PDB file of C-alpha atoms and ligand atoms in Angstrom:
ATOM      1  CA  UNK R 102      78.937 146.083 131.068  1.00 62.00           C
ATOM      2  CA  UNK R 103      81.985 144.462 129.655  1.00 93.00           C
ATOM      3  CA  UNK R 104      83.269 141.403 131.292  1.00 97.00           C
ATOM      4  CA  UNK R 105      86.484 142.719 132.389  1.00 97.00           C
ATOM      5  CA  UNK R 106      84.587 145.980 133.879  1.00 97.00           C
ATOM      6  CA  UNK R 107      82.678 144.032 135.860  1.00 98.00           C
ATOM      7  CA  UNK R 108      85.759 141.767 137.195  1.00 98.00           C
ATOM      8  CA  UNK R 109      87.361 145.009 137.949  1.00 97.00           C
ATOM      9  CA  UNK R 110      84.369 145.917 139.905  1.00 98.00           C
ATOM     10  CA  UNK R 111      84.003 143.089 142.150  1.00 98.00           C
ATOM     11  CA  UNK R 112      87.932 143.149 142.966  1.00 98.00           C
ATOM     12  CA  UNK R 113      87.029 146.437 144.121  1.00 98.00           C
ATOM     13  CA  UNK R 114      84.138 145.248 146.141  1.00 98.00           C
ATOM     14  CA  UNK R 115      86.734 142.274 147.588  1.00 98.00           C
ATOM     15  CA  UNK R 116      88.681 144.443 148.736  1.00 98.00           C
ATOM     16  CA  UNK R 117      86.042 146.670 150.424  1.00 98.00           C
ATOM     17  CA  UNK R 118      85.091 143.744 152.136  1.00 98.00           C
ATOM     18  CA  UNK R 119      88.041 142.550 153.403  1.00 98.00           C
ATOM     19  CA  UNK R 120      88.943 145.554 154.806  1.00 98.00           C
ATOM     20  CA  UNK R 121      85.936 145.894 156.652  1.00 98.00           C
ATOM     21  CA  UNK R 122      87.173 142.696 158.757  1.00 98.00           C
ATOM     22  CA  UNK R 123      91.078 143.504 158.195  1.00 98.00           C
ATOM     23  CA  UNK R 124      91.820 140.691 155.874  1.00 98.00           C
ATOM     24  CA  UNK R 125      94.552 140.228 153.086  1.00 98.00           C
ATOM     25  CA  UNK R 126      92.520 140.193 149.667  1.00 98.00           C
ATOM     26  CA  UNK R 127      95.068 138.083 148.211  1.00 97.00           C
ATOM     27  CA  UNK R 128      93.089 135.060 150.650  1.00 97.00           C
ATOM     28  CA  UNK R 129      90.306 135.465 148.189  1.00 98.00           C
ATOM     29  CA  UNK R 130      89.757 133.216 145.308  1.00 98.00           C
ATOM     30  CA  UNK R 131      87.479 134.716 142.754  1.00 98.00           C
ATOM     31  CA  UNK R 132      85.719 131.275 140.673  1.00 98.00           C
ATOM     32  CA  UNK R 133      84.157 133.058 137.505  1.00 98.00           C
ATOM     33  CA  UNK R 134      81.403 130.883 137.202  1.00 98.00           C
ATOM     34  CA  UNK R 135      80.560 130.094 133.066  1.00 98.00           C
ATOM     35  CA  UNK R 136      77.376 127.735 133.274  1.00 97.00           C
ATOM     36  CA  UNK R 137      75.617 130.369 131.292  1.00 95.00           C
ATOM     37  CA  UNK R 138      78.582 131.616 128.779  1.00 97.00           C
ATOM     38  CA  UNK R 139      80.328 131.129 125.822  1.00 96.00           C
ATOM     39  CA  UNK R 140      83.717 129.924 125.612  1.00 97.00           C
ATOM     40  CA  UNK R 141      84.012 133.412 124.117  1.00 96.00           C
ATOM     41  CA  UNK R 142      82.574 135.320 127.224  1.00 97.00           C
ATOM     42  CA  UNK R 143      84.678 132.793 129.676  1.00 97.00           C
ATOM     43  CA  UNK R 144      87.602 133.965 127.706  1.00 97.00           C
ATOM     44  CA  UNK R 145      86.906 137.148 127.874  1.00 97.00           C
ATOM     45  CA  UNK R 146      87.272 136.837 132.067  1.00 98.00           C
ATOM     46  CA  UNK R 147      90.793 134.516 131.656  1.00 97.00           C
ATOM     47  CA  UNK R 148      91.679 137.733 129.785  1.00 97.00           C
ATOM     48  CA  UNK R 149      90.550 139.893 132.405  1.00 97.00           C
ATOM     49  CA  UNK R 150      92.666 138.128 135.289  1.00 97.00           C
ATOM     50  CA  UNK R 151      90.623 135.528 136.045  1.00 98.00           C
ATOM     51  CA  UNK R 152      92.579 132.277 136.599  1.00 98.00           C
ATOM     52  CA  UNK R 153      89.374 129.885 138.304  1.00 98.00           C
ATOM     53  CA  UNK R 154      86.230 129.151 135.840  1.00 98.00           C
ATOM     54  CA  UNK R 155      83.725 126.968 137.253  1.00 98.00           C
ATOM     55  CA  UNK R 156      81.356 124.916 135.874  1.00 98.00           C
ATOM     56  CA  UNK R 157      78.132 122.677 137.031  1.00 97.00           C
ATOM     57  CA  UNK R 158      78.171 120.154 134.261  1.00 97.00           C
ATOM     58  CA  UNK R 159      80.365 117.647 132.431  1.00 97.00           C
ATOM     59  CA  UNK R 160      79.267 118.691 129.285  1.00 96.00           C
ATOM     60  CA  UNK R 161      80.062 122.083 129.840  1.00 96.00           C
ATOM     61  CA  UNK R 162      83.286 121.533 131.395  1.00 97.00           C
ATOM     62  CA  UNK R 163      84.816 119.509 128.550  1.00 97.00           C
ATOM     63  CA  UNK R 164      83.752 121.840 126.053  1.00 97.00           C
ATOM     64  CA  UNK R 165      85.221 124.770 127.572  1.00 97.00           C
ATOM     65  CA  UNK R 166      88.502 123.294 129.005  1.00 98.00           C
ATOM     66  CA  UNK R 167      88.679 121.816 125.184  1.00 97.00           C
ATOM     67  CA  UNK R 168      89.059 125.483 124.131  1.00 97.00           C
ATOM     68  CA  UNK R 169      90.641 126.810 126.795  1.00 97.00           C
ATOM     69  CA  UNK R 170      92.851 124.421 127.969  1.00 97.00           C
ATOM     70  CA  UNK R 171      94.430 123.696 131.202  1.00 96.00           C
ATOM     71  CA  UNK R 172      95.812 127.375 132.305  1.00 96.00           C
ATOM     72  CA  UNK R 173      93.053 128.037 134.504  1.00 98.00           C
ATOM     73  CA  UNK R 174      92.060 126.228 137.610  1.00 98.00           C
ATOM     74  CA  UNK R 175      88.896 124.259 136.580  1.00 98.00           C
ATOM     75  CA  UNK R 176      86.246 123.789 139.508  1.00 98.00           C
ATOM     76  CA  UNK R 177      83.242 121.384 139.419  1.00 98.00           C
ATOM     77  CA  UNK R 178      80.926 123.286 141.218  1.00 98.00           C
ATOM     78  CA  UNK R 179      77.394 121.196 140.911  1.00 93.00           C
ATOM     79  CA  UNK R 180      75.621 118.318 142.130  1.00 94.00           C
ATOM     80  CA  UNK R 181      77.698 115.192 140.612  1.00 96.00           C
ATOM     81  CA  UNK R 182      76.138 112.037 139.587  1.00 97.00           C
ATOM     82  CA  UNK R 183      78.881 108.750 140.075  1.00 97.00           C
ATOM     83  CA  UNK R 184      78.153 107.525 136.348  1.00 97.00           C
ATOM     84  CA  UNK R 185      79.729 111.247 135.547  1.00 97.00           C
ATOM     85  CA  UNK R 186      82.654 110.540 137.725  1.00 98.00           C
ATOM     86  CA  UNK R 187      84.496 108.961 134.998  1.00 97.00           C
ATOM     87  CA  UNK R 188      84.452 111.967 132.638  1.00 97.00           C
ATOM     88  CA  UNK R 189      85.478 114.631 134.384  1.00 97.00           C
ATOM     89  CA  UNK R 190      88.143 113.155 137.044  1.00 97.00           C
ATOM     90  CA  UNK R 191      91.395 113.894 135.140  1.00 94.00           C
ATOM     91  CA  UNK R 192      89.842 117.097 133.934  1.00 96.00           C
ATOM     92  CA  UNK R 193      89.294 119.143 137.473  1.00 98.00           C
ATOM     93  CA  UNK R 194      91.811 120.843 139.892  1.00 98.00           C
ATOM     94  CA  UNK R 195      88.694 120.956 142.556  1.00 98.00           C
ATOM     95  CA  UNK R 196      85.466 119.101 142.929  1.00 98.00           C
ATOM     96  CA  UNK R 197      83.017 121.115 145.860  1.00 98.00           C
ATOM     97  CA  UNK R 198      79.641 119.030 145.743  1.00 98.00           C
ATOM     98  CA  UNK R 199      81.235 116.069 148.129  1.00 98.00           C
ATOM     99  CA  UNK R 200      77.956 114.972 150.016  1.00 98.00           C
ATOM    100  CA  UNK R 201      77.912 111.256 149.719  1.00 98.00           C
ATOM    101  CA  UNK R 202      80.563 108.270 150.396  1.00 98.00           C
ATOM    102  CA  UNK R 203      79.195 106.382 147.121  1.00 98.00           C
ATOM    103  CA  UNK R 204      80.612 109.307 145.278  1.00 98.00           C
ATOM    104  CA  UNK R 205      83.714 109.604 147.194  1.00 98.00           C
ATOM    105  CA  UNK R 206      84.228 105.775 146.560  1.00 98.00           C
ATOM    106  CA  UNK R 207      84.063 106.314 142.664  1.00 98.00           C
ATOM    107  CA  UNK R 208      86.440 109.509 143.226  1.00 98.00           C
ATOM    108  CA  UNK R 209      88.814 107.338 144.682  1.00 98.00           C
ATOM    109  CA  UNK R 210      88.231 104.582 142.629  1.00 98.00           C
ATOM    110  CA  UNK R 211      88.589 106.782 139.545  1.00 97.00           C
ATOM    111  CA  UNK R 212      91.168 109.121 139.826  1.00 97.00           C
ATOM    112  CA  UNK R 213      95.145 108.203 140.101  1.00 91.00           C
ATOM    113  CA  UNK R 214      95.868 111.298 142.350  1.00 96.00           C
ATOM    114  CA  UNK R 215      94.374 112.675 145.319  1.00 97.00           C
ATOM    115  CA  UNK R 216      91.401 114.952 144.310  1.00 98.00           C
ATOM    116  CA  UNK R 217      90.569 118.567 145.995  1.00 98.00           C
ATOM    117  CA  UNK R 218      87.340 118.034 147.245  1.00 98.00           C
ATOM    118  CA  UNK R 219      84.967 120.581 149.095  1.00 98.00           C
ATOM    119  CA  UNK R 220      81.938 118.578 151.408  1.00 98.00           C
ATOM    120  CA  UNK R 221      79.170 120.662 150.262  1.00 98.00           C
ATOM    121  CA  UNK R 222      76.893 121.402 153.415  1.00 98.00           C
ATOM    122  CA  UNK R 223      73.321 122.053 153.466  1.00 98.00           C
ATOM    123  CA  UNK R 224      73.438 124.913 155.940  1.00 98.00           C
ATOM    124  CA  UNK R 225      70.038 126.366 155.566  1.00 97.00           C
ATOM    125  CA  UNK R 226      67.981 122.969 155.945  1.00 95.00           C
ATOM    126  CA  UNK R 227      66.243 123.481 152.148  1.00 94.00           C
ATOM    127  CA  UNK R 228      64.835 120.782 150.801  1.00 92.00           C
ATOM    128  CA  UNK R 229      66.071 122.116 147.494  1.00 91.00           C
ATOM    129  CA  UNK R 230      69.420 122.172 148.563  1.00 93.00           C
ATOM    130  CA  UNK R 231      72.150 119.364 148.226  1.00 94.00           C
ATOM    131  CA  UNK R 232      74.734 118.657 150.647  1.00 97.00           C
ATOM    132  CA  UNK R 233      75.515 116.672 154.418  1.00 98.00           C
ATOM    133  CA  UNK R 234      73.192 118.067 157.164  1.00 98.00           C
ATOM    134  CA  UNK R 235      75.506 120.506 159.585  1.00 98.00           C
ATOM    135  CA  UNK R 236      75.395 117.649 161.970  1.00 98.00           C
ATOM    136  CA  UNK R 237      76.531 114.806 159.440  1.00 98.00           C
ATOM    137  CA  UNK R 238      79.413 116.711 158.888  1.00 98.00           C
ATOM    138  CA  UNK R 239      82.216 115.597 160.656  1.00 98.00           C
ATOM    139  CA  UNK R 240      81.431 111.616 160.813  1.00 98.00           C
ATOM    140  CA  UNK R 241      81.380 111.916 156.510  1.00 98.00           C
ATOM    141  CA  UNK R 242      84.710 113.656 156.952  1.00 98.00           C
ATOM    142  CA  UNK R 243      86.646 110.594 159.323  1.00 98.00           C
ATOM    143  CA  UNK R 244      84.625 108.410 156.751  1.00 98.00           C
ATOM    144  CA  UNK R 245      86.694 109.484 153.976  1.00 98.00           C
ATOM    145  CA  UNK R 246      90.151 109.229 155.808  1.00 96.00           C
ATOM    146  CA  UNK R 247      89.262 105.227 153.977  1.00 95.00           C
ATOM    147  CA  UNK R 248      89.854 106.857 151.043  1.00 98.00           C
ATOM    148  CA  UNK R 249      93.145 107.798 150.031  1.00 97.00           C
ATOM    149  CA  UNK R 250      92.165 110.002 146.251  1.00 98.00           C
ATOM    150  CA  UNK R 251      89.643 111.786 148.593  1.00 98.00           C
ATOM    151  CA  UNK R 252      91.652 115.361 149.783  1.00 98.00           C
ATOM    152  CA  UNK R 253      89.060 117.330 152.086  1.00 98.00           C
ATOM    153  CA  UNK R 254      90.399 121.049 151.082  1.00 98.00           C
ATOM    154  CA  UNK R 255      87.355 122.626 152.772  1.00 98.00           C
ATOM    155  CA  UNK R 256      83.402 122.865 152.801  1.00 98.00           C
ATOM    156  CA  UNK R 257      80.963 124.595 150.519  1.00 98.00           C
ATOM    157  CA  UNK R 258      77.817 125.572 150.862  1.00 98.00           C
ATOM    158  CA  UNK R 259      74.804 127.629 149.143  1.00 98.00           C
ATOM    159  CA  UNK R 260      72.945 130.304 151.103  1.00 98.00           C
ATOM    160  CA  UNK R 261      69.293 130.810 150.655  1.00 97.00           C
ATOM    161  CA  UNK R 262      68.509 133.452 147.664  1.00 95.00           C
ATOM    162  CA  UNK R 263      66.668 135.787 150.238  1.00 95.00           C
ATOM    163  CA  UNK R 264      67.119 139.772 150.993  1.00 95.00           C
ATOM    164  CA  UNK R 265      66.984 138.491 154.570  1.00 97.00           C
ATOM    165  CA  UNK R 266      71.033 139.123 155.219  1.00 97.00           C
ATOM    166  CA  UNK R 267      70.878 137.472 158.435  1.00 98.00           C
ATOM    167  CA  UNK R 268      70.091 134.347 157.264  1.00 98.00           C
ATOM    168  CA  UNK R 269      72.803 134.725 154.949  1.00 98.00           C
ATOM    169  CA  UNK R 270      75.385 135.258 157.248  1.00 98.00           C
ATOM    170  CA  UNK R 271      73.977 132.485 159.521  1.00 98.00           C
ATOM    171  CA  UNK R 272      74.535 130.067 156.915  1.00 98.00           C
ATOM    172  CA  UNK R 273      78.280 131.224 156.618  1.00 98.00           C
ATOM    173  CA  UNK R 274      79.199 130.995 160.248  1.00 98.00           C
ATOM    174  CA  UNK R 275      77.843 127.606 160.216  1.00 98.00           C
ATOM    175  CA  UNK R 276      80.174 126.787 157.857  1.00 98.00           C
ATOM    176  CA  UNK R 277      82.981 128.325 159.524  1.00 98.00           C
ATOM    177  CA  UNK R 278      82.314 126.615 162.414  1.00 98.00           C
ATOM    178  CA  UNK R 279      81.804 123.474 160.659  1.00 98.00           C
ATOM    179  CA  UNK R 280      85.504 124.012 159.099  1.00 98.00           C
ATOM    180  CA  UNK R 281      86.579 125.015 162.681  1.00 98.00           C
ATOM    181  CA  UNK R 282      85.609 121.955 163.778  1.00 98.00           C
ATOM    182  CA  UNK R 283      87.229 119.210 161.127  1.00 98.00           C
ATOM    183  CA  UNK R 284      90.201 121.487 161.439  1.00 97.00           C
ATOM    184  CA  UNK R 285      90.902 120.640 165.002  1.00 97.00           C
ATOM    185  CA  UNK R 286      90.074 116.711 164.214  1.00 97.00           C
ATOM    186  CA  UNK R 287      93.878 117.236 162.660  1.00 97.00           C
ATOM    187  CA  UNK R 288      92.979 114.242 160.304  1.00 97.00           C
ATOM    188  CA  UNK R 289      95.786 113.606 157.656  1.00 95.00           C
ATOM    189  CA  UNK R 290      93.684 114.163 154.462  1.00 95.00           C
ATOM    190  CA  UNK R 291      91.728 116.588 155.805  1.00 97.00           C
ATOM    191  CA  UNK R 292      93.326 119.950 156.032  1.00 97.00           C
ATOM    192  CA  UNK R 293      89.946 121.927 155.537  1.00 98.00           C
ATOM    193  CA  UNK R 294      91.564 124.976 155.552  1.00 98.00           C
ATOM    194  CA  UNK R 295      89.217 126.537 152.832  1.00 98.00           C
ATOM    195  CA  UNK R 296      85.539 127.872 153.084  1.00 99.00           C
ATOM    196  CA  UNK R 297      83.534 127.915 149.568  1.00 99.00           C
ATOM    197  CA  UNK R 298      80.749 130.168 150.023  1.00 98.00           C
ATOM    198  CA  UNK R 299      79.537 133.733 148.544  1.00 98.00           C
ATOM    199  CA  UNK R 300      78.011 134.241 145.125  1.00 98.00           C
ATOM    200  CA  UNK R 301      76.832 137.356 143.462  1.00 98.00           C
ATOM    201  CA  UNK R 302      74.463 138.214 145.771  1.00 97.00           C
ATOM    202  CA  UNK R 303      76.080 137.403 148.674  1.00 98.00           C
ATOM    203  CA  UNK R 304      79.877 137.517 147.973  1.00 98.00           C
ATOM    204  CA  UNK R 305      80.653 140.356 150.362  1.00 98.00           C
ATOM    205  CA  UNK R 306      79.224 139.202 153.626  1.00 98.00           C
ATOM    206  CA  UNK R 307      80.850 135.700 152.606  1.00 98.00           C
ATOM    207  CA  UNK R 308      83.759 137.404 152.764  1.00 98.00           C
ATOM    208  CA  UNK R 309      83.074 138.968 155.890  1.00 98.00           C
ATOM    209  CA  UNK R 310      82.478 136.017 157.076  1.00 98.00           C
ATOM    210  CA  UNK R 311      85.923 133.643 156.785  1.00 98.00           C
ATOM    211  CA  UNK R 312      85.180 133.125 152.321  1.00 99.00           C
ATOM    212  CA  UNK R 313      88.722 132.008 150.618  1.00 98.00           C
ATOM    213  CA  UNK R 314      86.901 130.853 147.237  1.00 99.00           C
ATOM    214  CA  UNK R 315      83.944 132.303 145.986  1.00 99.00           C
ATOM    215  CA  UNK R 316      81.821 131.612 143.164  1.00 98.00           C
ATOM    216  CA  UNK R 317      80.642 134.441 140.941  1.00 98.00           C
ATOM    217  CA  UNK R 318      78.332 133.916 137.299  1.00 98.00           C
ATOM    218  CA  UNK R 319      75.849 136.851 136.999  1.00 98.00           C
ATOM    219  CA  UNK R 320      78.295 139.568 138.054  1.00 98.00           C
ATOM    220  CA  UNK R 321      80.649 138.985 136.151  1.00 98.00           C
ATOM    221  CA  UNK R 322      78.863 138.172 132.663  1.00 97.00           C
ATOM    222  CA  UNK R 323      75.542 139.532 133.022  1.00 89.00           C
TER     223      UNK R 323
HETATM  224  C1  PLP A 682      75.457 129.094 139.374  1.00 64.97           C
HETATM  225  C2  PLP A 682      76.235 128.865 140.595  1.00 64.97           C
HETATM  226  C3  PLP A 682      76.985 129.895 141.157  1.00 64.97           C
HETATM  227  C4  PLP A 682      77.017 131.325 140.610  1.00 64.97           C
HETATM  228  O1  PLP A 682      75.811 131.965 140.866  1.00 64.97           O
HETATM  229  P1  PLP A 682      75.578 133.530 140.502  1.00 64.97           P
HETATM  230  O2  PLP A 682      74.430 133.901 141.351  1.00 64.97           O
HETATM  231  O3  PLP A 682      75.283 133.567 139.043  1.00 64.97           O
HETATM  232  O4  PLP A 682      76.811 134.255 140.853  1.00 64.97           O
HETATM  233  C5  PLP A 682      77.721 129.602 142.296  1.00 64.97           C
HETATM  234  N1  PLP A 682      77.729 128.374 142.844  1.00 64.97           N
HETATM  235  C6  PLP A 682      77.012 127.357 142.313  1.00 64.97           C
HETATM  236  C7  PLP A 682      77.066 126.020 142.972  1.00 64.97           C
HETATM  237  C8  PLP A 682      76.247 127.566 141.183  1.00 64.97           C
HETATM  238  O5  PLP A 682      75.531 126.550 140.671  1.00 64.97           O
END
């Protein structure tokens, strides 16, 4: 299906799911995520309404914001080495794979401006997975108050990839609770207001579950 087909279907499905928990659509932030794509095809969804791309590596990043310039809201959505710092920091509106203070140090040390950052949580203790353990989280978070470039806009995580929804979901209230729970620390560069979590195959009960960015590849260009 064409790309803009497909971004017309998951708005649809958005909105389904917000109304299933009464919530204002308009909350949602819909990341088209181009790892896999062409400038072409990530053109193709700017065209289609999409104003957030997101991207897992430098490389990639460059190349497409080369081409597509500066419109869209770029997101650096992987796991970030420090000696990468450097080359995208004055490229990104939003970083959301925070999980150490060695790379919040070269953030800060890098970067002129304070930086959107998302703490990227582990929330479903796999060793594959990167990110703070739930219980980590909120010490890393008064950490970074040292930092002033550092701007906590919220926590990200990654569910499992499982048909098991309940584990899903589990992972996503864990992160709500987690954002809950910085929230109420009140912390000046910390307004964690924002939950990154939902992907294509588990956008809608992200949603259900307190999502205001999420971060979509297959469904969108497959
Ligand atoms: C690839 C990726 C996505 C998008 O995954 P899809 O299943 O293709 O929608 C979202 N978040 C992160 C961190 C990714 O690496």
């Amino acid at each position: 299906m064409p790309v803009q087909e497909n971004v017309a279907n998951i708005l649809h499905k958005i909105e389904q799911a917000c109304s299933k928990v009464n919530r204002n659509p308009e909350e949602i932030h819909l990341i088209a995520v181009t790892k896999y794509v062409t400038v072409e095809q990530a053109k193709e969804a700017i065209q289609a309404g999409i104003s957030h791309i997101g991207e897992n590596r430098d490389e990639g990043l460059l190349e497409k914001k080369a081409q597509l310039g500066s419109e869209p809201n770029w997101h650096f959505i992987g796991s970030l080495q420090t000696r990468k710092v450097k080359n995208i920091i004055n490229e990104v509106d939003y970083i959301h794979s925070l999980d150490r203070i060695s790379l919040a140090a070269e953030i800060n040390k890098r970067s002129d401006a304070p930086v959107k950052c998302f703490v990227q949580v582990n929330t479903s203790g796999e060793e594959s997975k990167h990110g703070l353990t739930p219980n980590e989280v909120t010490d890393f978070v008064k950490e970074l108050m040292d930092y002033k470039n550092i701007e906590v806009v919220g926590l990200m995580t990654m569910a499992p990839n499982t048909e098991q929804t309940e584990v899903i979901r589990e992972c996503f209230v864990k992160l709500r609770e987690l954002r809950n729970d910085v929230q109420a620390l009140q912390l000046p560069n910390a307004s964690c207001k924002e939950l990154s979590m939902g992907m294509s195959n588990d956008y809608e009960i992200a949603i259900e579950e307190g999502a205001t960015f999420i971060r979509i590849g297959t469904s969108i260009f497959a």
